[in-house]
GROMACS .gro file of C-alpha atoms in nm:
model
  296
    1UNK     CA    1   2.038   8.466  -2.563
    2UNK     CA    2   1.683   8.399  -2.677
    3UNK     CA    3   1.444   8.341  -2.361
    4UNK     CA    4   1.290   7.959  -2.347
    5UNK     CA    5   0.962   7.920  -2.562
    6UNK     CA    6   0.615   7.953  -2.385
    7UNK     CA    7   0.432   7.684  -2.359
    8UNK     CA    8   0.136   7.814  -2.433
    9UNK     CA    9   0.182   7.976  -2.776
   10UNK     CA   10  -0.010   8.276  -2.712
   11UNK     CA   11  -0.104   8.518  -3.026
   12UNK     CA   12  -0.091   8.875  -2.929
   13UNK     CA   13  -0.294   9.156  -3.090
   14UNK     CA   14  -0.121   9.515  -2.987
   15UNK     CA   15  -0.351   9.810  -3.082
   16UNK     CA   16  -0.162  10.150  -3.021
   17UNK     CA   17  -0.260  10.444  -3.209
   18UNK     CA   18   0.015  10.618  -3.140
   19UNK     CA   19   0.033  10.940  -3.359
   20UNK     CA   20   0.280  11.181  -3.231
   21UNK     CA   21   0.573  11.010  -3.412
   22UNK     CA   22   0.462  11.103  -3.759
   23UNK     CA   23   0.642  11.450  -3.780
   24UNK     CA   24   0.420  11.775  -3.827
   25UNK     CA   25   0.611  11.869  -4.094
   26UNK     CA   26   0.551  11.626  -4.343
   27UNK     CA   27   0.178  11.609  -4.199
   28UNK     CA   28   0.157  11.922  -4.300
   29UNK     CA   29   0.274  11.867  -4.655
   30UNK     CA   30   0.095  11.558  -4.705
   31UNK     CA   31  -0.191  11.612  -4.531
   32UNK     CA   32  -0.302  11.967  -4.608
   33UNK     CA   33  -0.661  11.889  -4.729
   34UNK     CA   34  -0.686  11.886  -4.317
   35UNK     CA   35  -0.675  12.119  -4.047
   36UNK     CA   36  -0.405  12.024  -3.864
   37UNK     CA   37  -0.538  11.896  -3.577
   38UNK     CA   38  -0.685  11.622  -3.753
   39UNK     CA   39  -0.413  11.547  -3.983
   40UNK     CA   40  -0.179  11.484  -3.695
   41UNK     CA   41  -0.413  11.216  -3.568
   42UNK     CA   42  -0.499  11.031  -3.862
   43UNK     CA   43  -0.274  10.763  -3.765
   44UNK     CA   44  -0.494  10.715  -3.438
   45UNK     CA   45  -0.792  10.710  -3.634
   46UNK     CA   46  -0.596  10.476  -3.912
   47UNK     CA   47  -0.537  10.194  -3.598
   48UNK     CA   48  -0.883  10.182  -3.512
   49UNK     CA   49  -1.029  10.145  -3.871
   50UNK     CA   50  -0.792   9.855  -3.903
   51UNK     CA   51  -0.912   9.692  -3.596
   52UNK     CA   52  -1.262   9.745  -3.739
   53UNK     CA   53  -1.226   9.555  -4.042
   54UNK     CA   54  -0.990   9.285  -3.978
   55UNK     CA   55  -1.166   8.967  -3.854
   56UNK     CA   56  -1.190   8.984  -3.479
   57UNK     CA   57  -0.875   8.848  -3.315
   58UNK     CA   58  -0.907   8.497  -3.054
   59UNK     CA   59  -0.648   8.582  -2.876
   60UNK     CA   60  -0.555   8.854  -2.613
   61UNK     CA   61  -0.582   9.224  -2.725
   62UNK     CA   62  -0.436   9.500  -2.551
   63UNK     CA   63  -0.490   9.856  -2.637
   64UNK     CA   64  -0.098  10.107  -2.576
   65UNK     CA   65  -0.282  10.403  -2.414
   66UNK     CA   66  -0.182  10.716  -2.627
   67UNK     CA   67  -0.265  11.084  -2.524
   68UNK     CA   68  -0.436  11.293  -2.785
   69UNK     CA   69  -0.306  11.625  -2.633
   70UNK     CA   70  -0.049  11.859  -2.798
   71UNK     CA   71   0.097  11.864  -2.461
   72UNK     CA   72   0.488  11.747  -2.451
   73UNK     CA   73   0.466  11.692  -2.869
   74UNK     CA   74   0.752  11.991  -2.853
   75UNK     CA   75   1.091  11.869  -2.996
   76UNK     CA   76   1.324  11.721  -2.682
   77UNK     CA   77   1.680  11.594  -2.796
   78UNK     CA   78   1.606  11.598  -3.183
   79UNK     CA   79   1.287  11.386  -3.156
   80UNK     CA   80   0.954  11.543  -3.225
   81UNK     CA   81   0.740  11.434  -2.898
   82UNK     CA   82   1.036  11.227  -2.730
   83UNK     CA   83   0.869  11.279  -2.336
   84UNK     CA   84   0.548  11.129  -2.474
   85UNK     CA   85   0.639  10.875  -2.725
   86UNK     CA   86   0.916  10.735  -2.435
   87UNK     CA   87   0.629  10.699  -2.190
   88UNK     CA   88   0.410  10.544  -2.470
   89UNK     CA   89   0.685  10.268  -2.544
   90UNK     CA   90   0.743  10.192  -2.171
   91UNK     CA   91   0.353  10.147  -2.146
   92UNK     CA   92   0.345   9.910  -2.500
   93UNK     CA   93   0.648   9.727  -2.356
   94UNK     CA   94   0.444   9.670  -2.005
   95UNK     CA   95   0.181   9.535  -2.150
   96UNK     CA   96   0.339   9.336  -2.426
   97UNK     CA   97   0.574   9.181  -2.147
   98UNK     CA   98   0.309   9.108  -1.901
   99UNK     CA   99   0.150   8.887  -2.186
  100UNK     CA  100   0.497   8.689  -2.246
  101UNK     CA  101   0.307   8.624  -2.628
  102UNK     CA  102   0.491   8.402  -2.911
  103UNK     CA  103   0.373   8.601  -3.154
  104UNK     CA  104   0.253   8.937  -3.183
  105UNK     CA  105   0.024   9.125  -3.477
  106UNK     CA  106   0.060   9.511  -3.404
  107UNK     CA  107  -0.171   9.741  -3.556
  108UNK     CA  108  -0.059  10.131  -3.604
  109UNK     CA  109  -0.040  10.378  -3.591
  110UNK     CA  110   0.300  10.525  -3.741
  111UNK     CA  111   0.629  10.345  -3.791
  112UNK     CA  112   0.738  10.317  -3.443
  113UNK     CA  113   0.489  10.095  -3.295
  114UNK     CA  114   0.694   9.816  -3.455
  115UNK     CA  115   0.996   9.909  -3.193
  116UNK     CA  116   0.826   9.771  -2.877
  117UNK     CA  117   0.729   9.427  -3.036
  118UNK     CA  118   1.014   9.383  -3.274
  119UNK     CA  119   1.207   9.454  -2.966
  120UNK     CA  120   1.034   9.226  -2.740
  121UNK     CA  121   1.074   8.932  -2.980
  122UNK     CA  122   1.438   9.008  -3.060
  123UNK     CA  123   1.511   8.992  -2.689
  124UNK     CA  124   1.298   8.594  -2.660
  125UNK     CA  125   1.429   8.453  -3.002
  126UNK     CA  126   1.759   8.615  -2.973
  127UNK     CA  127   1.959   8.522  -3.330
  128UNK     CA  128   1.696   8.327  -3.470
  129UNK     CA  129   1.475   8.620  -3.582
  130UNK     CA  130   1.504   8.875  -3.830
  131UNK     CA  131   1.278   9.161  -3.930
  132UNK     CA  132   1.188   9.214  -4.313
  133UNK     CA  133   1.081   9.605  -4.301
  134UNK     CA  134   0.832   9.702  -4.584
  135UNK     CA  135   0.830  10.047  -4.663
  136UNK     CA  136   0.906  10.295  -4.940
  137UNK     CA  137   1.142  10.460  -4.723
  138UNK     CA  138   1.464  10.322  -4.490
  139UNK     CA  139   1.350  10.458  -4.117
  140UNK     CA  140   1.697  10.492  -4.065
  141UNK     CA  141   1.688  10.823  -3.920
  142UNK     CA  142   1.833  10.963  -3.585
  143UNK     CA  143   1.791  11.251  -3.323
  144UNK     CA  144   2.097  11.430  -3.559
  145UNK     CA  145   1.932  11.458  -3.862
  146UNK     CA  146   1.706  11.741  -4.048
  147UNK     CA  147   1.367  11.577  -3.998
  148UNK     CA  148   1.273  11.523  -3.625
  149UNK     CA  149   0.963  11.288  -3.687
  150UNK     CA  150   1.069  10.977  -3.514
  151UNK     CA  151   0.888  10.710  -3.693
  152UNK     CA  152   1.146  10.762  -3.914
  153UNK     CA  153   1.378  10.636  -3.656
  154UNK     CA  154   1.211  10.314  -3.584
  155UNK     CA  155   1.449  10.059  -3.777
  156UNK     CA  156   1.758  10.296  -3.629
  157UNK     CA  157   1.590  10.248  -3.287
  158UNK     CA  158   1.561   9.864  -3.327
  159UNK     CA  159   1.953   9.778  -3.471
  160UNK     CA  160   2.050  10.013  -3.169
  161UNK     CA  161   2.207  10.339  -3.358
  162UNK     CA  162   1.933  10.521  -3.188
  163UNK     CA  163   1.837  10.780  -2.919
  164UNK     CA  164   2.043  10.647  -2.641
  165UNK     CA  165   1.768  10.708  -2.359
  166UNK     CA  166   1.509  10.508  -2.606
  167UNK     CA  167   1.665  10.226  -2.693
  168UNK     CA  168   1.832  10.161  -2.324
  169UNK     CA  169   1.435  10.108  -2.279
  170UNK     CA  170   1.464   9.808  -2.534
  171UNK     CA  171   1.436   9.420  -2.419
  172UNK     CA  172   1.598   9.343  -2.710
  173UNK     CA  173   1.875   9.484  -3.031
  174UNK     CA  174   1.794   9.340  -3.333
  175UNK     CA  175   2.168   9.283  -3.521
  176UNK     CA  176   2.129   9.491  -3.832
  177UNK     CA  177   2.249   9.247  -4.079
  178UNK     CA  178   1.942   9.054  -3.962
  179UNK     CA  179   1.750   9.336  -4.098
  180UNK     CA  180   1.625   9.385  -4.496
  181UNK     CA  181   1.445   9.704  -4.590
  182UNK     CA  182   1.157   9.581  -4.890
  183UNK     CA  183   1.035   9.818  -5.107
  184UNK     CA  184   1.248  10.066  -5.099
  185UNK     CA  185   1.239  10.348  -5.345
  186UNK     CA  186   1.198  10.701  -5.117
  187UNK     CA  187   1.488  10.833  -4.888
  188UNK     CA  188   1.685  11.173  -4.824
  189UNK     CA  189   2.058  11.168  -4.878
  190UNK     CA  190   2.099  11.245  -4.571
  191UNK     CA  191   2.059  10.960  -4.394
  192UNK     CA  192   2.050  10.702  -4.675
  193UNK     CA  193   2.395  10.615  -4.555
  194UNK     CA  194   2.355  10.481  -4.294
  195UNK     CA  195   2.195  10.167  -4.508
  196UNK     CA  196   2.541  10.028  -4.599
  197UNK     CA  197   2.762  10.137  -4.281
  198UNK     CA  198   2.495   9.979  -4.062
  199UNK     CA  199   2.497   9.683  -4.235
  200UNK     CA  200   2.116   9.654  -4.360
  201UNK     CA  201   2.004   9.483  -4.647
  202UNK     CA  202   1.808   9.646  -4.925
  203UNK     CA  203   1.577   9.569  -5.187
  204UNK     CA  204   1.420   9.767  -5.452
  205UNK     CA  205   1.002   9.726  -5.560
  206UNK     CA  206   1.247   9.644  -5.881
  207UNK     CA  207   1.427   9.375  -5.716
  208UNK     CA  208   1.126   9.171  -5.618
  209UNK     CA  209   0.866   9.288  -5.888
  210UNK     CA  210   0.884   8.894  -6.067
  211UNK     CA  211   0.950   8.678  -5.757
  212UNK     CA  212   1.104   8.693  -5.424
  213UNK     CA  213   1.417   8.495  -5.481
  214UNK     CA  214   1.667   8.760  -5.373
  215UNK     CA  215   1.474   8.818  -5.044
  216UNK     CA  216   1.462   8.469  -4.940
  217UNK     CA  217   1.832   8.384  -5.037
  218UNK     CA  218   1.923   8.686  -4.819
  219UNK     CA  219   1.631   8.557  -4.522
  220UNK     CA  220   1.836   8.208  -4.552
  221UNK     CA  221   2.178   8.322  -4.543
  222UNK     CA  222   2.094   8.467  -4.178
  223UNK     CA  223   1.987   8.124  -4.027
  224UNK     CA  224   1.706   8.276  -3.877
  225UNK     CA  225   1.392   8.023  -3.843
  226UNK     CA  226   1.178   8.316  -3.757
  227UNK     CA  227   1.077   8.647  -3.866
  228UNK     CA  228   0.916   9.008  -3.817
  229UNK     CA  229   0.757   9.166  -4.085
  230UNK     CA  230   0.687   9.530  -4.047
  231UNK     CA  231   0.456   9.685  -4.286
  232UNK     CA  232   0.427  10.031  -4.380
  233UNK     CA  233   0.079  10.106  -4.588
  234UNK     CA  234   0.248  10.363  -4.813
  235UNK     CA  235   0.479  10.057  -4.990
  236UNK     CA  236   0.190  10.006  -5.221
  237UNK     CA  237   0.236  10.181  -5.519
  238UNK     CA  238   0.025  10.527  -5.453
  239UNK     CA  239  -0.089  10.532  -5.857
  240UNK     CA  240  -0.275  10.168  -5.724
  241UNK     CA  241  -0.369  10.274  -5.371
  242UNK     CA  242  -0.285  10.568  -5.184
  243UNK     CA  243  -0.317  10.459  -4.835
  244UNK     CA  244  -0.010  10.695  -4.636
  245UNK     CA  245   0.054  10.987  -4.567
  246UNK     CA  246   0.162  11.119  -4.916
  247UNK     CA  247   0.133  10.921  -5.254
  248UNK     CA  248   0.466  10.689  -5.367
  249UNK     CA  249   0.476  10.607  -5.712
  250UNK     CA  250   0.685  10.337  -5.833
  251UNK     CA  251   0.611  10.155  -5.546
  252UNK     CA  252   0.521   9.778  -5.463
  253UNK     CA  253   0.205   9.630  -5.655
  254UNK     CA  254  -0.043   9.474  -5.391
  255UNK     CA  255   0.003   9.155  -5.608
  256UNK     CA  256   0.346   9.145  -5.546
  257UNK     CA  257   0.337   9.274  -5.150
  258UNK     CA  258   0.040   8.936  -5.077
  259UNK     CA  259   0.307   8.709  -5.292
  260UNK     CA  260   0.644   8.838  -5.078
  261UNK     CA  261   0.479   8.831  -4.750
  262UNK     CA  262   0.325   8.463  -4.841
  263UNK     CA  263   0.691   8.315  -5.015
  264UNK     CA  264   0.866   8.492  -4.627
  265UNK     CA  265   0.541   8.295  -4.457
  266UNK     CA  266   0.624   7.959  -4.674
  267UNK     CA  267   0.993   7.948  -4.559
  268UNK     CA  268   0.999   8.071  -4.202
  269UNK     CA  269   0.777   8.069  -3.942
  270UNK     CA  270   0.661   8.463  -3.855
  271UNK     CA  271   0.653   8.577  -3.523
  272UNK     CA  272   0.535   8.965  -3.526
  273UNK     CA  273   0.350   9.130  -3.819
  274UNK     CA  274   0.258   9.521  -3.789
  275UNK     CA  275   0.036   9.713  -4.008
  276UNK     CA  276   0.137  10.078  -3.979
  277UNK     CA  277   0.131  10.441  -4.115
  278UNK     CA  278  -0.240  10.389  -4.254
  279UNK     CA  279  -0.433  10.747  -4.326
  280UNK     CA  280  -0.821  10.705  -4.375
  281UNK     CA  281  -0.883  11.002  -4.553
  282UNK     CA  282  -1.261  10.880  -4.638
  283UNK     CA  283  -1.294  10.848  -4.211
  284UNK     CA  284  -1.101  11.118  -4.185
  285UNK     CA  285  -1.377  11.347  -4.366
  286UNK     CA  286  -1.671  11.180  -4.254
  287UNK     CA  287  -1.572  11.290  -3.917
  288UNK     CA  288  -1.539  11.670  -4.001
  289UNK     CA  289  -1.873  11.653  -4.183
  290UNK     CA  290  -2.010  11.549  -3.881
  291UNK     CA  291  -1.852  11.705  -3.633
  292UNK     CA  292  -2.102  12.014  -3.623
  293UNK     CA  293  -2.443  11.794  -3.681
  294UNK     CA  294  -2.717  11.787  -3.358
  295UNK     CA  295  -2.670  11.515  -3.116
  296UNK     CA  296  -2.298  11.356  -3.243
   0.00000   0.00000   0.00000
């Protein structure tokens, strides 16, 4: 059952550079221009240039504290990082909580800072909110498959097929026919099942490239009134803007991502918005340049 509407319509803005979900393996791919130590915390560095340049927030702001250490970032239980990333979302879920906000703009940070506040609004609107996931790939990952990185288990995590000891953390389940994953193009086999025996919906950059009928004929048929849209940087088609971790082709045009997110806007009122998985590899160099110069 939803919890009763606040009175007092707060807006919160969740900062939490959380990093140690992204999955050194495919930082180490995607990243390799970097010594690893900085690749892994690019998403850190990502959540802070966002709060730079968005227009300041009037509203509360609370920053997740995140350790930049390597200690604990060894894989527990088929998670990459699980003892640190569970204390992170406990944190993110204090502070969000202690708030009681009506809505909630997250900035990332990768994938899995959407689970906390997702969660958190699943558990106050109860049925009447769904969760439109923009990304190039599904998330759908668990603690049982080949890649351990566990932002790749944030929508898993959120419809409750995840690990058991992180989602009994959760406020909140979000049902996953209420869920539609936009923009996808990008998955492994092996998990890419889990799509159609979870019950998610699906829609190609195809789909949606001329209007976003099919997504908001599927957003009505679940009689939701509300909705949280997660969005993953690397959805933009990387031959227009390669702002992830690794360039996807074939992706959504920024045209079309400002018209889908606007037509879900028009017809539903939107409760949580995340911006997530953004690498600033300009920052990213700048820093190393300076990093050796007198008095930095």
């Amino acid at each position: 059952m939803a919890a009763s509407k606040s009175s007092i319509g707060s807006h919160l803005r969740v900062v939490w550079p959380q990093w140690q979900g992204g999955g050194v393996d495919a930082i180490k791919i995607y990243a390799s221009e970097f010594p690893l130590e900085v690749a892994r915390r690019g998403y850190a560095l990502g959540a802070s240039v966002l709060q730079a340049v968005l227009p300041p927030h009037d509203g509360p702001t609370v920053v997740v504290p995140v350790t930049m250490s390597d200690e604990g970032t060894q894989t527990h239980d088929g998670i990459e990082a699980k003892p640190i990333l569970v204390d992170q979302l406990a944190r993110a879920l204090k502070l969000i909580t202690e708030q009681q906000p009506d809505q909630i703009t997250t900035l990332g940070g990768e994938c899995s800072v959407s689970v906390a506040p997702f969660s958190y609004l699943a558990n106050r609107y109860g049925d009447d909110v769904a969760v439109v996931w923009i990304d190039a790939h599904p998330d759908v990952g668990t603690s049982g498959s080949e890649y351990d990185g566990y932002h790749a288990m944030a929508v898993s995590t959120l419809v409750g097929k995840g690990d058991p000891e992180i989602t009994g953390l959760l406020p909140g389940i979000i049902d996953a026919e209420r869920v539609a994953l936009v923009g996808l193009h990008s998955w492994t086999e092996h998990d890419y099942p889990h799509i159609a025996e979870w019950g998610l919906h699906s829609f190609s950059p195809k789909e949606l490239s001329e209007n976003s009928t099919a997504l908001l004929e599927w957003l009505q048929s679940t009689n939701c009134g509300k909705v949280a849209i997660h969005f993953d940087v690397d959805s933009i088609d990387g031959d227009e803007h390669m702002l992830g971790l690794g360039s996807e082709p074939h992706g959504l045009s920024a045209t079309d991502l400002r018209r889908i997110i606007q037509d879900v806007a028009d017809a539903v009122e939107v409760v949580g918005f995340t911006v997530a998985e953004f690498i600033p590899r300009q920052a990213m160099h700048m820093r190393a340049i300076l990093s050796e110069m007198p008095l930095i």
